[in-house]
Amino acid sequence: MVETKIPRATAKRLPLYYRYLNTLHDDGKTRVSSTELADAIHVDSATIRRDFSYFGALGKRGYGYDVDNLMEFFKNILHQDRLTNVALVGVGNLGHALLNFNFHQDSNIRISAAFDVNPKNINTIQGGVPIYPMSQMVTQLKEQQISVVILTVPSDVAQEVANQVAKAGVKGILNFTSIRLSVPDDIRVHNVDLTNELQTLIYFIDHYDQK
Amino acid sequence: MVETKIPRATAKRLPLYYRYLNTLHDDGKTRVSSTELADAIHVDSATIRRDFSYFGALGKRGYGYDVDNLMEFFKNILHQDRLTNVALVGVGNLGHALLNFNFHQDSNIRISAAFDVNPKNINTIQGGVPIYPMSQMVTQLKEQQISVVILTVPSDVAQEVANQVAKAGVKGILNFTSIRLSVPDDIRVHNVDLTNELQTLIYFIDHYDQK
């Protein structure tokens, strides 16, 4: 697919747009204006129009956007037209919570395998997901052709696990550890650092009165 | 504190800088260059210099940055010089994981109270945190002067709980639900949407070969 490179901030809003379009579709709505979208998802309408402009002429002036067309468009670029299997590595508290977290409910994403070192977890099924020993990780990732891994291992083994994951041909890591991973250039890492999120929120509360 | 308004992207990097400076301090290092910082935390050095420039002259050309001074500076603006108590609302799988998540380990943040509707959880202590019934939420938030709430309730009650939280004088919400909350202008909401994070990561993997 030939496409302009879009900003990361725009990419992060695409799932929001897609989810809300689904709601509109379920409600039987056939068209929507950028102002209505803006009110619903709390993003200003100029930003929405700019985001959409990266993908060409998706709407018509004075008409707005066709809900079904737009929904199909985002479904396609978000890969939601087919199931994506992901794996989770590290079934501690957070890993366990994510196994039971219903990603699937509003997305076409499914955790199809988990890996852990704890004998209590290995060869059990939690949240519908089989948990394999770490020794089988590379083999399973390859066999299941999994390209995305959720990393919820302790920080002190994060880099080592990332190295193995890279060898298995994974293309993306959602990193919940506080370590900044070093990976080959063809692997993308998104960091979800919960301490960082809280500290940033506290910073803004302390320093600004308004949003 | 009089300060320039800094971009959100910069604010999100401040905890990273602070954490790495702590590591340098613990290792007995007294100064650091923006290039060394860049290598360690995987942010390019031009971005680091621009980030720091928002806070005035923190370093000297040809010398780099004084580790202790810089660490103290970030400690102060990140509110890490004193403990911040936060509350968690909704002790399901994710809430339970966050109660046991060691925010405190590398930050001066502590979950001091949790709230839930499940009789099995109410009046128990999990991960060292007392869990109160929802009926006591507003009172406890006020009494403990808690200004930040982590929201891990089911999506269908998220807005209702946010309304109550707002009444209790809370200034910031870390929202893990998939709902876009409507709150008064003096409350700041940061959204951590895990489905969204995965979808965005998959989008980038699908559409770009390189980072």
Tab-separated table of C-alpha atoms in Angstrom:
chain	number	residue	atom	x	y	z
A	1	MET	CA	0.000	0.000	0.000
A	2	VAL	CA	1.487	3.345	-1.038
A	3	GLU	CA	0.867	5.863	1.680
A	4	THR	CA	2.183	9.117	3.074
A	5	LYS	CA	4.107	8.721	6.300
A	6	ILE	CA	1.745	9.977	8.978
A	7	PRO	CA	2.678	11.428	12.384
A	8	ARG	CA	2.586	9.097	15.350
A	9	ALA	CA	0.013	11.309	17.092
A	10	THR	CA	-2.305	10.799	14.109
A	11	ALA	CA	-1.702	7.034	14.117
A	12	LYS	CA	-2.650	6.881	17.784
A	13	ARG	CA	-6.002	8.504	17.033
A	14	LEU	CA	-6.939	6.073	14.246
A	15	PRO	CA	-8.204	3.384	16.663
A	16	LEU	CA	-10.351	6.043	18.381
A	17	TYR	CA	-11.906	7.053	15.085
A	18	TYR	CA	-12.468	3.450	14.134
A	19	ARG	CA	-14.117	2.566	17.439
A	20	TYR	CA	-16.472	5.537	17.313
A	21	LEU	CA	-17.418	4.829	13.697
A	22	ASN	CA	-18.379	1.336	14.776
A	23	THR	CA	-20.676	2.811	17.409
A	24	LEU	CA	-22.278	5.096	14.818
A	25	HIS	CA	-22.674	2.170	12.435
A	26	ASP	CA	-24.336	0.079	15.155
A	27	ASP	CA	-26.695	2.978	15.834
A	28	GLY	CA	-27.672	3.009	12.156
A	29	LYS	CA	-26.133	6.412	11.400
A	30	THR	CA	-25.011	6.855	7.779
A	31	ARG	CA	-23.053	10.103	7.933
A	32	VAL	CA	-21.128	12.167	10.425
A	33	SER	CA	-19.495	15.613	10.454
A	34	SER	CA	-16.033	16.347	11.817
A	35	THR	CA	-17.718	18.468	14.512
A	36	GLU	CA	-19.819	15.534	15.699
A	37	LEU	CA	-16.739	13.312	15.713
A	38	ALA	CA	-14.865	16.006	17.622
A	39	ASP	CA	-17.529	16.227	20.336
A	40	ALA	CA	-17.690	12.472	20.765
A	41	ILE	CA	-14.011	11.662	21.031
A	42	HIS	CA	-12.740	14.951	22.491
A	43	VAL	CA	-10.338	15.815	19.689
A	44	ASP	CA	-10.810	19.200	18.011
A	45	SER	CA	-12.361	19.144	14.557
A	46	ALA	CA	-9.400	20.855	12.835
A	47	THR	CA	-7.153	18.029	14.074
A	48	ILE	CA	-9.619	15.458	12.800
A	49	ARG	CA	-9.759	17.078	9.346
A	50	ARG	CA	-5.956	17.237	9.221
A	51	ASP	CA	-5.645	13.594	10.306
A	52	PHE	CA	-8.100	12.491	7.635
A	53	SER	CA	-6.386	14.612	4.981
A	54	TYR	CA	-3.327	12.335	5.186
A	55	PHE	CA	-5.478	9.622	3.646
A	56	GLY	CA	-6.856	11.737	0.810
A	57	ALA	CA	-10.403	12.988	0.268
A	58	LEU	CA	-12.428	10.923	2.717
A	59	GLY	CA	-15.321	13.355	3.060
A	60	LYS	CA	-17.237	15.960	1.080
A	61	ARG	CA	-17.581	19.606	2.059
A	62	GLY	CA	-21.066	20.266	3.448
A	63	TYR	CA	-21.868	16.562	3.606
A	64	GLY	CA	-19.392	15.231	6.123
A	65	TYR	CA	-18.224	11.664	6.101
A	66	ASP	CA	-19.988	8.518	5.022
A	67	VAL	CA	-19.939	6.319	8.148
A	68	ASP	CA	-19.709	2.934	6.428
A	69	ASN	CA	-17.053	3.982	3.908
A	70	LEU	CA	-14.949	5.584	6.590
A	71	MET	CA	-15.355	2.614	8.924
A	72	GLU	CA	-14.274	0.189	6.183
A	73	PHE	CA	-11.332	2.417	5.342
A	74	PHE	CA	-10.052	2.450	8.928
A	75	LYS	CA	-10.847	-1.218	9.396
A	76	ASN	CA	-8.543	-1.964	6.510
A	77	ILE	CA	-5.621	0.275	7.452
A	78	LEU	CA	-5.858	-0.850	11.082
A	79	HIS	CA	-5.673	-4.467	10.002
A	80	GLN	CA	-9.039	-5.060	11.685
A	81	ASP	CA	-10.379	-6.919	8.654
A	82	ARG	CA	-8.521	-9.993	9.882
A	83	LEU	CA	-7.413	-11.427	13.212
A	84	THR	CA	-3.967	-10.515	14.555
A	85	ASN	CA	-2.475	-13.033	16.956
A	86	VAL	CA	-0.092	-11.637	19.539
A	87	ALA	CA	1.943	-13.301	22.274
A	88	LEU	CA	2.553	-12.242	25.854
A	89	VAL	CA	5.842	-12.913	27.631
A	90	GLY	CA	5.889	-12.854	31.445
A	91	VAL	CA	2.801	-13.910	33.388
A	92	GLY	CA	3.266	-11.936	36.611
A	93	ASN	CA	0.527	-9.679	38.011
A	94	LEU	CA	0.414	-7.384	35.000
A	95	GLY	CA	0.797	-10.212	32.478
A	96	HIS	CA	-1.996	-12.121	34.166
A	97	ALA	CA	-4.256	-9.062	34.057
A	98	LEU	CA	-3.550	-8.579	30.350
A	99	LEU	CA	-4.348	-12.241	29.608
A	100	ASN	CA	-7.759	-11.585	31.094
A	101	PHE	CA	-8.110	-8.178	29.470
A	102	ASN	CA	-10.621	-8.268	26.682
A	103	PHE	CA	-8.621	-6.820	23.784
A	104	HIS	CA	-10.787	-8.827	21.466
A	105	GLN	CA	-14.012	-7.180	22.543
A	106	ASP	CA	-13.483	-4.043	20.479
A	107	SER	CA	-10.639	-5.131	18.252
A	108	ASN	CA	-9.576	-8.003	16.067
A	109	ILE	CA	-6.608	-8.773	18.307
A	110	ARG	CA	-6.152	-11.989	20.259
A	111	ILE	CA	-3.430	-13.192	22.604
A	112	SER	CA	-2.843	-16.685	21.278
A	113	ALA	CA	0.168	-17.729	23.385
A	114	ALA	CA	1.895	-16.734	26.603
A	115	PHE	CA	5.329	-17.663	27.979
A	116	ASP	CA	6.564	-17.792	31.538
A	117	VAL	CA	9.269	-19.263	33.779
A	118	ASN	CA	7.009	-20.112	36.726
A	119	PRO	CA	6.262	-23.878	36.894
A	120	LYS	CA	2.856	-23.044	38.427
A	121	ASN	CA	1.869	-21.233	35.223
A	122	ILE	CA	3.534	-23.412	32.600
A	123	ASN	CA	1.180	-25.752	30.734
A	124	THR	CA	-1.913	-24.110	32.190
A	125	ILE	CA	-4.509	-22.079	30.305
A	126	GLN	CA	-5.312	-18.639	31.734
A	127	GLY	CA	-7.928	-16.329	30.272
A	128	GLY	CA	-8.233	-18.837	27.432
A	129	VAL	CA	-4.510	-18.512	26.603
A	130	PRO	CA	-2.064	-21.463	26.789
A	131	ILE	CA	1.111	-20.705	28.765
A	132	TYR	CA	4.302	-22.323	27.442
A	133	PRO	CA	7.753	-22.516	29.048
A	134	MET	CA	10.287	-19.893	27.909
A	135	SER	CA	12.325	-22.670	26.295
A	136	GLN	CA	9.569	-23.050	23.687
A	137	MET	CA	9.172	-19.326	22.995
A	138	VAL	CA	11.231	-18.958	19.821
A	139	THR	CA	9.760	-22.140	18.303
A	140	GLN	CA	6.164	-21.200	19.117
A	141	LEU	CA	6.528	-17.607	17.901
A	142	LYS	CA	7.882	-18.905	14.581
A	143	GLU	CA	5.317	-21.703	14.237
A	144	GLN	CA	2.388	-19.417	15.003
A	145	GLN	CA	3.931	-16.665	12.812
A	146	ILE	CA	3.383	-14.155	15.601
A	147	SER	CA	4.685	-10.696	14.748
A	148	VAL	CA	3.707	-8.776	17.909
A	149	VAL	CA	4.789	-9.482	21.478
A	150	ILE	CA	3.574	-7.909	24.725
A	151	LEU	CA	6.519	-7.788	27.126
A	152	THR	CA	5.619	-7.986	30.832
A	153	VAL	CA	8.741	-9.654	32.233
A	154	PRO	CA	10.818	-8.269	35.145
A	155	SER	CA	13.061	-5.392	34.024
A	156	ASP	CA	16.309	-7.240	34.711
A	157	VAL	CA	15.587	-9.865	32.035
A	158	ALA	CA	13.785	-7.582	29.563
A	159	GLN	CA	16.723	-7.018	27.199
A	160	GLU	CA	17.645	-10.698	27.130
A	161	VAL	CA	14.052	-11.692	26.308
A	162	ALA	CA	13.862	-8.960	23.645
A	163	ASN	CA	16.974	-10.432	21.994
A	164	GLN	CA	15.323	-13.852	21.778
A	165	VAL	CA	12.064	-12.351	20.534
A	166	ALA	CA	13.985	-10.551	17.796
A	167	LYS	CA	15.511	-13.860	16.664
A	168	ALA	CA	12.026	-15.332	16.319
A	169	GLY	CA	11.124	-12.813	13.617
A	170	VAL	CA	8.815	-10.610	15.696
A	171	LYS	CA	8.258	-7.127	14.215
A	172	GLY	CA	6.746	-5.234	17.143
A	173	ILE	CA	7.090	-5.183	20.919
A	174	LEU	CA	4.677	-3.510	23.335
A	175	ASN	CA	7.111	-2.965	26.189
A	176	PHE	CA	5.645	-2.643	29.708
A	177	THR	CA	9.041	-2.818	31.433
A	178	SER	CA	10.905	0.309	32.508
A	179	ILE	CA	13.914	-0.677	30.352
A	180	ARG	CA	14.585	1.113	27.049
A	181	LEU	CA	15.190	-1.875	24.792
A	182	SER	CA	17.910	-2.110	22.150
A	183	VAL	CA	16.526	-3.971	19.128
A	184	PRO	CA	17.378	-4.322	15.414
A	185	ASP	CA	16.119	-1.480	13.194
A	186	ASP	CA	13.349	-3.547	11.649
A	187	ILE	CA	11.628	-4.067	15.003
A	188	ARG	CA	9.353	-1.400	16.396
A	189	VAL	CA	9.054	-0.892	20.154
A	190	HIS	CA	6.221	1.037	21.794
A	191	ASN	CA	6.761	1.722	25.474
A	192	VAL	CA	3.895	1.725	27.973
A	193	ASP	CA	5.577	2.885	31.155
A	194	LEU	CA	2.940	3.187	33.868
A	195	THR	CA	5.174	4.997	36.375
A	196	ASN	CA	6.083	7.432	33.617
A	197	GLU	CA	2.394	8.007	32.800
A	198	LEU	CA	1.613	8.828	36.429
A	199	GLN	CA	4.634	11.114	36.800
A	200	THR	CA	3.732	12.994	33.624
A	201	LEU	CA	0.137	13.426	34.807
A	202	ILE	CA	1.326	14.730	38.188
A	203	TYR	CA	3.728	17.092	36.424
A	204	PHE	CA	0.897	18.623	34.395
A	205	ILE	CA	-1.398	18.923	37.415
A	206	ASP	CA	1.333	20.660	39.378
A	207	HIS	CA	2.367	23.074	36.689
A	208	TYR	CA	-0.774	23.978	34.782
A	209	ASP	CA	-4.165	24.944	36.074
A	210	GLN	CA	-5.952	24.215	32.842
A	211	LYS	CA	-5.967	21.354	30.415
B	1	MET	CA	6.667	28.454	39.822
B	2	VAL	CA	6.912	30.577	36.679
B	3	GLU	CA	7.606	28.353	33.730
B	4	THR	CA	7.223	28.172	29.992
B	5	LYS	CA	4.475	25.850	28.857
B	6	ILE	CA	6.287	22.795	27.563
B	7	PRO	CA	5.038	20.306	24.949
B	8	ARG	CA	3.450	17.113	26.196
B	9	ALA	CA	6.075	15.022	24.365
B	10	THR	CA	8.758	16.822	26.391
B	11	ALA	CA	6.861	16.296	29.648
B	12	LYS	CA	6.622	12.573	28.935
B	13	ARG	CA	10.395	12.372	28.616
B	14	LEU	CA	11.115	14.092	31.952
B	15	PRO	CA	10.603	10.904	34.026
B	16	LEU	CA	12.996	9.070	31.676
B	17	TYR	CA	15.659	11.715	32.188
B	18	TYR	CA	15.103	11.682	35.926
B	19	ARG	CA	15.343	7.907	36.187
B	20	TYR	CA	18.558	7.735	34.179
B	21	LEU	CA	20.137	10.556	36.174
B	22	ASN	CA	19.421	8.545	39.320
B	23	THR	CA	21.278	5.594	37.819
B	24	LEU	CA	24.262	7.825	36.960
B	25	HIS	CA	24.196	9.292	40.471
B	26	ASP	CA	24.155	5.798	42.005
B	27	ASP	CA	27.138	4.893	39.800
B	28	GLY	CA	29.050	7.887	41.168
B	29	LYS	CA	29.106	9.812	37.865
B	30	THR	CA	29.278	13.594	38.259
B	31	ARG	CA	28.669	14.799	34.704
B	32	VAL	CA	27.016	13.605	31.525
B	33	SER	CA	26.818	14.832	27.922
B	34	SER	CA	23.630	14.989	25.874
B	35	THR	CA	25.175	12.335	23.590
B	36	GLU	CA	25.641	9.913	26.499
B	37	LEU	CA	22.073	10.601	27.656
B	38	ALA	CA	20.860	10.057	24.094
B	39	ASP	CA	22.551	6.661	23.812
B	40	ALA	CA	21.222	5.481	27.149
B	41	ILE	CA	17.573	6.433	26.792
B	42	HIS	CA	17.235	6.177	22.989
B	43	VAL	CA	16.195	9.777	22.387
B	44	ASP	CA	18.320	11.775	19.942
B	45	SER	CA	20.625	14.364	21.470
B	46	ALA	CA	19.097	17.324	19.603
B	47	THR	CA	15.724	16.476	21.176
B	48	ILE	CA	17.341	16.265	24.607
B	49	ARG	CA	19.006	19.665	24.225
B	50	ARG	CA	15.719	21.179	23.024
B	51	ASP	CA	13.812	19.601	25.940
B	52	PHE	CA	16.324	20.950	28.444
B	53	SER	CA	16.300	24.392	26.835
B	54	TYR	CA	12.686	24.876	27.992
B	55	PHE	CA	14.026	25.003	31.530
B	56	GLY	CA	16.814	27.505	30.855
B	57	ALA	CA	20.560	26.950	30.882
B	58	LEU	CA	20.933	23.576	32.573
B	59	GLY	CA	24.309	22.676	31.058
B	60	LYS	CA	27.511	24.291	29.820
B	61	ARG	CA	28.889	23.975	26.289
B	62	GLY	CA	31.830	21.577	26.255
B	63	TYR	CA	31.153	20.428	29.811
B	64	GLY	CA	27.788	18.752	29.540
B	65	TYR	CA	25.441	18.508	32.483
B	66	ASP	CA	26.172	18.244	36.177
B	67	VAL	CA	24.466	15.000	37.226
B	68	ASP	CA	23.495	15.996	40.763
B	69	ASN	CA	22.217	19.444	39.831
B	70	LEU	CA	20.178	18.079	36.961
B	71	MET	CA	18.816	15.242	39.084
B	72	GLU	CA	17.734	17.654	41.816
B	73	PHE	CA	16.143	19.915	39.224
B	74	PHE	CA	14.038	17.114	37.742
B	75	LYS	CA	13.278	15.696	41.178
B	76	ASN	CA	11.757	19.019	42.070
B	77	ILE	CA	9.697	19.653	38.931
B	78	LEU	CA	8.506	16.038	38.908
B	79	HIS	CA	7.315	16.390	42.473
B	80	GLN	CA	9.623	13.527	43.465
B	81	ASP	CA	10.966	15.437	46.448
B	82	ARG	CA	7.847	14.402	48.344
B	83	LEU	CA	5.441	11.503	48.338
B	84	THR	CA	2.340	11.693	46.127
B	85	ASN	CA	-0.559	9.554	47.275
B	86	VAL	CA	-2.887	8.337	44.558
B	87	ALA	CA	-6.060	6.260	44.666
B	88	LEU	CA	-7.210	3.419	42.450
B	89	VAL	CA	-10.859	2.864	41.595
B	90	GLY	CA	-11.943	-0.560	40.365
B	91	VAL	CA	-10.125	-3.674	41.610
B	92	GLY	CA	-10.714	-6.059	38.701
B	93	ASN	CA	-7.856	-7.899	36.986
B	94	LEU	CA	-6.085	-4.762	35.839
B	95	GLY	CA	-6.747	-2.859	39.071
B	96	HIS	CA	-5.436	-5.770	41.095
B	97	ALA	CA	-2.287	-5.916	38.956
B	98	LEU	CA	-1.703	-2.184	39.442
B	99	LEU	CA	-2.129	-2.499	43.225
B	100	ASN	CA	0.733	-4.967	43.120
B	101	PHE	CA	2.730	-2.962	40.592
B	102	ASN	CA	5.706	-1.356	42.229
B	103	PHE	CA	5.258	2.303	41.248
B	104	HIS	CA	7.103	3.232	44.401
B	105	GLN	CA	10.272	1.393	43.451
B	106	ASP	CA	11.514	4.064	41.089
B	107	SER	CA	9.217	6.932	41.969
B	108	ASN	CA	7.828	8.762	44.941
B	109	ILE	CA	4.287	7.648	44.116
B	110	ARG	CA	2.180	5.419	46.332
B	111	ILE	CA	-1.335	4.033	45.960
B	112	SER	CA	-2.773	4.786	49.390
B	113	ALA	CA	-6.392	3.762	48.863
B	114	ALA	CA	-8.471	1.654	46.499
B	115	PHE	CA	-12.225	1.450	45.971
B	116	ASP	CA	-14.364	-1.365	44.653
B	117	VAL	CA	-17.926	-2.734	44.567
B	118	ASN	CA	-17.037	-6.397	45.071
B	119	PRO	CA	-17.793	-7.550	48.671
B	120	LYS	CA	-14.872	-9.997	48.383
B	121	ASN	CA	-12.454	-7.100	47.964
B	122	ILE	CA	-14.005	-4.520	50.287
B	123	ASN	CA	-12.256	-4.122	53.658
B	124	THR	CA	-9.314	-6.253	52.580
B	125	ILE	CA	-5.734	-5.092	52.024
B	126	GLN	CA	-4.163	-6.010	48.667
B	127	GLY	CA	-0.583	-5.195	47.748
B	128	GLY	CA	-0.474	-3.193	50.976
B	129	VAL	CA	-3.414	-1.027	49.904
B	130	PRO	CA	-6.714	-0.887	51.838
B	131	ILE	CA	-9.819	-1.376	49.663
B	132	TYR	CA	-12.877	0.669	50.662
B	133	PRO	CA	-16.453	0.415	49.383
B	134	MET	CA	-17.449	2.880	46.642
B	135	SER	CA	-19.818	4.556	49.098
B	136	GLN	CA	-16.781	5.867	51.001
B	137	MET	CA	-14.884	7.052	47.930
B	138	VAL	CA	-15.706	10.772	47.982
B	139	THR	CA	-15.124	10.999	51.761
B	140	GLN	CA	-11.822	9.147	51.650
B	141	LEU	CA	-10.494	11.073	48.631
B	142	LYS	CA	-11.236	14.335	50.447
B	143	GLU	CA	-9.888	13.195	53.814
B	144	GLN	CA	-6.668	11.871	52.313
B	145	GLN	CA	-6.431	14.949	50.035
B	146	ILE	CA	-5.811	12.701	47.071
B	147	SER	CA	-5.469	14.612	43.805
B	148	VAL	CA	-4.785	11.755	41.383
B	149	VAL	CA	-6.986	8.742	40.642
B	150	ILE	CA	-6.233	5.656	38.556
B	151	LEU	CA	-9.475	4.563	36.896
B	152	THR	CA	-9.763	0.824	36.205
B	153	VAL	CA	-13.543	0.358	36.422
B	154	PRO	CA	-15.686	-1.279	33.722
B	155	SER	CA	-16.324	1.105	30.795
B	156	ASP	CA	-20.068	1.309	31.372
B	157	VAL	CA	-19.652	2.980	34.765
B	158	ALA	CA	-16.525	5.019	33.947
B	159	GLN	CA	-18.281	8.346	33.318
B	160	GLU	CA	-20.419	8.036	36.446
B	161	VAL	CA	-17.369	7.297	38.607
B	162	ALA	CA	-15.465	10.174	36.972
B	163	ASN	CA	-18.312	12.518	37.947
B	164	GLN	CA	-18.019	11.475	41.597
B	165	VAL	CA	-14.230	11.703	41.511
B	166	ALA	CA	-14.535	15.250	40.160
B	167	LYS	CA	-16.780	16.191	43.108
B	168	ALA	CA	-14.122	14.957	45.517
B	169	GLY	CA	-11.651	17.586	44.293
B	170	VAL	CA	-9.380	15.274	42.310
B	171	LYS	CA	-7.201	17.085	39.728
B	172	GLY	CA	-5.976	14.238	37.552
B	173	ILE	CA	-7.311	10.919	36.242
B	174	LEU	CA	-5.221	8.173	34.662
B	175	ASN	CA	-7.980	6.552	32.631
B	176	PHE	CA	-7.533	2.897	31.675
B	177	THR	CA	-11.090	2.522	30.373
B	178	SER	CA	-11.911	2.813	26.669
B	179	ILE	CA	-14.342	5.678	27.389
B	180	ARG	CA	-13.375	9.267	26.561
B	181	LEU	CA	-14.374	10.984	29.799
B	182	SER	CA	-16.145	14.326	30.065
B	183	VAL	CA	-14.769	16.220	33.061
B	184	PRO	CA	-14.613	19.852	34.265
B	185	ASP	CA	-11.846	21.969	32.697
B	186	ASP	CA	-9.707	21.971	35.823
B	187	ILE	CA	-9.301	18.176	35.755
B	188	ARG	CA	-6.688	16.611	33.542
B	189	VAL	CA	-7.289	13.173	32.032
B	190	HIS	CA	-4.514	11.020	30.557
B	191	ASN	CA	-5.763	7.984	28.676
B	192	VAL	CA	-3.911	4.678	28.713
B	193	ASP	CA	-5.858	2.613	26.224
B	194	LEU	CA	-4.170	-0.765	25.867
B	195	THR	CA	-6.201	-1.888	22.843
B	196	ASN	CA	-5.356	1.417	21.196
B	197	GLU	CA	-1.630	0.936	21.933
B	198	LEU	CA	-1.665	-2.497	20.310
B	199	GLN	CA	-3.628	-1.299	17.283
B	200	THR	CA	-1.245	1.621	16.759
B	201	LEU	CA	1.776	-0.669	17.020
B	202	ILE	CA	0.246	-3.065	14.479
B	203	TYR	CA	-0.536	-0.125	12.193
B	204	PHE	CA	3.109	0.978	12.195
B	205	ILE	CA	4.409	-2.550	11.638
B	206	ASP	CA	2.063	-3.025	8.704
B	207	HIS	CA	2.763	0.281	7.037
B	208	TYR	CA	6.414	1.064	7.663
B	209	ASP	CA	9.429	-1.170	7.311
B	210	GLN	CA	11.669	0.946	9.470
B	211	LYS	CA	11.334	2.609	12.846
